[in-house]
GROMACS .gro file of C-alpha atoms in nm:
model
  153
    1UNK     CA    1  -2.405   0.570  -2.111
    2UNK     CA    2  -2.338   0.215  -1.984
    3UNK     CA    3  -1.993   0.058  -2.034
    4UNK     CA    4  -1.967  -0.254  -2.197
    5UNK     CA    5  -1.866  -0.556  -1.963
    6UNK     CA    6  -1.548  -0.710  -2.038
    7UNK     CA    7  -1.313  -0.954  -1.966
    8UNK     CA    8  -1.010  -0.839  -1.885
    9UNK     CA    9  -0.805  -1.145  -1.790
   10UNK     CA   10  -0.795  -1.493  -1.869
   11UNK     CA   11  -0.619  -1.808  -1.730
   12UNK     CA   12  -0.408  -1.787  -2.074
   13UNK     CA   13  -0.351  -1.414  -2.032
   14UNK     CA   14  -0.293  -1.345  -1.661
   15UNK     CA   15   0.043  -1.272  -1.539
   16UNK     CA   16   0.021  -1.177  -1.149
   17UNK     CA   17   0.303  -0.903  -1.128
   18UNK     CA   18   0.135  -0.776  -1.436
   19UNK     CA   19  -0.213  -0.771  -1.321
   20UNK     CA   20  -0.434  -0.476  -1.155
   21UNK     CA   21  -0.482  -0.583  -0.794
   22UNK     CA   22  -0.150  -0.698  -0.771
   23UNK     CA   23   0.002  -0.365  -0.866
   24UNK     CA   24  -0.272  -0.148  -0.650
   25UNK     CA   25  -0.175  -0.352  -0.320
   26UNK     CA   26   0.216  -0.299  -0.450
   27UNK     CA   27   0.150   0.051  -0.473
   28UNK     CA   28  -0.057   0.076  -0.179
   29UNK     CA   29   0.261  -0.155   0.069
   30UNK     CA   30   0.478   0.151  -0.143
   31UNK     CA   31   0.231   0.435   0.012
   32UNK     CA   32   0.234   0.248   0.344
   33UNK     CA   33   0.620   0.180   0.415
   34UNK     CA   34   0.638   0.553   0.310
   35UNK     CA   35   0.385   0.702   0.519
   36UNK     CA   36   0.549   0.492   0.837
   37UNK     CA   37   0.893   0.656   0.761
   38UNK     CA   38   0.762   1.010   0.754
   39UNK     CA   39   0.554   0.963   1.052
   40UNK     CA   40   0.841   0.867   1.210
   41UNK     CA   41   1.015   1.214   1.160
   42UNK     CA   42   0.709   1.464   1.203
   43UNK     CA   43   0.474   1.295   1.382
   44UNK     CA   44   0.650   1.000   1.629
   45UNK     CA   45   0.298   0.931   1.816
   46UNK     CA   46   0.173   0.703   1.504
   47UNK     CA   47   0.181   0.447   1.382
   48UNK     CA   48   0.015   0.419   0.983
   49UNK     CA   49  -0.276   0.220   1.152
   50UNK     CA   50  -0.280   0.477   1.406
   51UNK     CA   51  -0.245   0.745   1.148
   52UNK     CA   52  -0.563   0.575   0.972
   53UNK     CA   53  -0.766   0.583   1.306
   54UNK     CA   54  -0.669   0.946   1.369
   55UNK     CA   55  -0.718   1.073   1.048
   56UNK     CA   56  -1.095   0.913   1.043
   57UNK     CA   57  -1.177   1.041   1.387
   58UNK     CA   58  -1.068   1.391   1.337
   59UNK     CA   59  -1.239   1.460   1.042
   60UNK     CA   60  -1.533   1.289   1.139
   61UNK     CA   61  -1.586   1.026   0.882
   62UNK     CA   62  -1.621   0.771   1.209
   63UNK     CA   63  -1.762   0.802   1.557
   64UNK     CA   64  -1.783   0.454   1.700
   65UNK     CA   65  -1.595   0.121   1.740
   66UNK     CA   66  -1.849  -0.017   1.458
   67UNK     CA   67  -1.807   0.260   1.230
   68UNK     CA   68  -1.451   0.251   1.246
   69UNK     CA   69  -1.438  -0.138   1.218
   70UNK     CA   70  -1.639  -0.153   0.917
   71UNK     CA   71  -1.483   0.163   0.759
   72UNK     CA   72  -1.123   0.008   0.759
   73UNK     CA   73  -1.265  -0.384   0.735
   74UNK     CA   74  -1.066  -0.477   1.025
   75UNK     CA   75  -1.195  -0.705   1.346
   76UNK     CA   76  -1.332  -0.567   1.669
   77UNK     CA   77  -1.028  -0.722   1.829
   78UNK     CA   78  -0.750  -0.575   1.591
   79UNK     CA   79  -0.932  -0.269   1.640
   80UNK     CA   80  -0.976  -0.283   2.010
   81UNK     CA   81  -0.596  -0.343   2.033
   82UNK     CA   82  -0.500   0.009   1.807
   83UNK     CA   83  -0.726   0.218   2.025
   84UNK     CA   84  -0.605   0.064   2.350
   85UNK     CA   85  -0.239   0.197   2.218
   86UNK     CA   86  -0.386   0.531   2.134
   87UNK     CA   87  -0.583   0.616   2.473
   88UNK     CA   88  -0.216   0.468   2.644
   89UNK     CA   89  -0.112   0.792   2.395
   90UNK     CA   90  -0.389   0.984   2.543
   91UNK     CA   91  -0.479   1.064   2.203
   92UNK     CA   92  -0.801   0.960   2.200
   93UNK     CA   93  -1.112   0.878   2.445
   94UNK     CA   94  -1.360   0.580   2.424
   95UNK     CA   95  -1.685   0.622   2.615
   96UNK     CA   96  -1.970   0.391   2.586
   97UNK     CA   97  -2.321   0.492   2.504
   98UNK     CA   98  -2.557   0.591   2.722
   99UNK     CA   99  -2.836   0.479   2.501
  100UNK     CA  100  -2.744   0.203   2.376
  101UNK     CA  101  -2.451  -0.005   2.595
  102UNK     CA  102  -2.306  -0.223   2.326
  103UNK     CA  103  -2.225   0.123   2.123
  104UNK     CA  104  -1.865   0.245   2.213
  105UNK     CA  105  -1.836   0.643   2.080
  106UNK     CA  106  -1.487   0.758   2.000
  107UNK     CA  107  -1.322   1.103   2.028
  108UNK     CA  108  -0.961   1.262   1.994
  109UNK     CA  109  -0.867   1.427   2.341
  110UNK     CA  110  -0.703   1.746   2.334
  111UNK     CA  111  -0.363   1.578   2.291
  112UNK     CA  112  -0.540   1.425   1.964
  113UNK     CA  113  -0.626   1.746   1.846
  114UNK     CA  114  -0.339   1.930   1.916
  115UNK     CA  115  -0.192   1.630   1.627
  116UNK     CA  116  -0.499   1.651   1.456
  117UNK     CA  117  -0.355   1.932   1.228
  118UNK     CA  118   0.015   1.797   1.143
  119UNK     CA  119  -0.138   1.444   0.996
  120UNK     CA  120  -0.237   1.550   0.678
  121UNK     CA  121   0.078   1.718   0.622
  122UNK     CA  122   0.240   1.414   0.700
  123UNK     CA  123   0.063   1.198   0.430
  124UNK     CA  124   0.066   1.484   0.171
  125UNK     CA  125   0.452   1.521   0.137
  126UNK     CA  126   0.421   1.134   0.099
  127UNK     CA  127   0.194   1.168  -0.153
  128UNK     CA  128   0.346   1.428  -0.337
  129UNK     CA  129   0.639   1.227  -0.356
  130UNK     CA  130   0.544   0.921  -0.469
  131UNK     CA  131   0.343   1.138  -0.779
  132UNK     CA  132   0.642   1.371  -0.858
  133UNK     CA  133   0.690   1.227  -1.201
  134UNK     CA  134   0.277   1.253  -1.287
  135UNK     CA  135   0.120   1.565  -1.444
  136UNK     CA  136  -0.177   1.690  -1.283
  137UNK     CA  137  -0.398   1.534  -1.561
  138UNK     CA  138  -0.260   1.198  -1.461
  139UNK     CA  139  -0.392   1.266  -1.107
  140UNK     CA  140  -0.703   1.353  -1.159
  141UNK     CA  141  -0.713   1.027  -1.429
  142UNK     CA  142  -0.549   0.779  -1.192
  143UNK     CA  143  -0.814   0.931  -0.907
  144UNK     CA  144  -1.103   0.879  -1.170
  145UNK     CA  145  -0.989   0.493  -1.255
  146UNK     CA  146  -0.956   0.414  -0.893
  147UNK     CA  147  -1.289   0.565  -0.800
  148UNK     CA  148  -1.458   0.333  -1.103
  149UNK     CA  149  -1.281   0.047  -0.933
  150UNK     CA  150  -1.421   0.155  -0.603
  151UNK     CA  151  -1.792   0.181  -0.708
  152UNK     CA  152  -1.793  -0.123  -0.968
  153UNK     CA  153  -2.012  -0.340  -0.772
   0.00000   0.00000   0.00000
């Protein structure tokens, strides 16, 4: 069944504080800050942009300096600068393409993977914590209005 389009907000009606995106990207700076302070006790190698990089990498989700570019919508040179921090960390390799030269394929090292398995845990407990007060029904609601969000196009 097709949803009805609506409009939500008008120039009489809008409040900013009060208004979806601005409480997503306040929750999101709330996820961030907290994710930087845990990673700062269990897992001092990274950084949350680091973390983001990692996390991508090791499960796969990304294998090149494109992929990983358009997957977090950053720049080629923010991005550039992040992984030249994390090979300095030896966490992770770059090694251009044989096939095709402008193609720059990314992999953890061993020192990445030996990490690999503690970064989850790391944005879990920060997770967890920032949903303590919601049910599990919440969760899985919150997860389904965020997903329609995602995929209204």
């Amino acid at each position: 069944m097709k949803r009805r389009s609506a409009t939500h907000y008008t120039l009489e009606n809008h409040k900013m504080d009060e208004s979806v995106g601005f409480l997503i990207s306040l929750a999101f700076l709330k996820f961030e800050r907290a994710l930087a302070a845990e990673l700062k006790k269990k897992c001092p190698e990274a950084t949350p942009a680091q973390w983001k990089i990692l996390m991508l990498l090791g499960n796969g989700r990304c294998k090149t300096v494109a992929e990983l570019a358009n997957m977090l919508d950053c720049d080629m040179g923010s991005i550039t600068r992040t992984l030249d921090r994390l090979e300095v960390k030896r966490l992770i390799k770059r090694v251009r393409s044989k096939i095709d030269r402008r193609l720059v394929n990314l992999s953890l090292t061993d020192e990445g993977v030996e990490i690999f398995p503690h970064l989850p845990e790391v944005s879990i407990s920060v997770m967890n914590e920032l949903l303590k007060n919601f049910s599990r029904t919440d969760v899985k609601q919150l997860k389904l209005y965020l997903c329609r969000i995602i995929g209204n196009e």
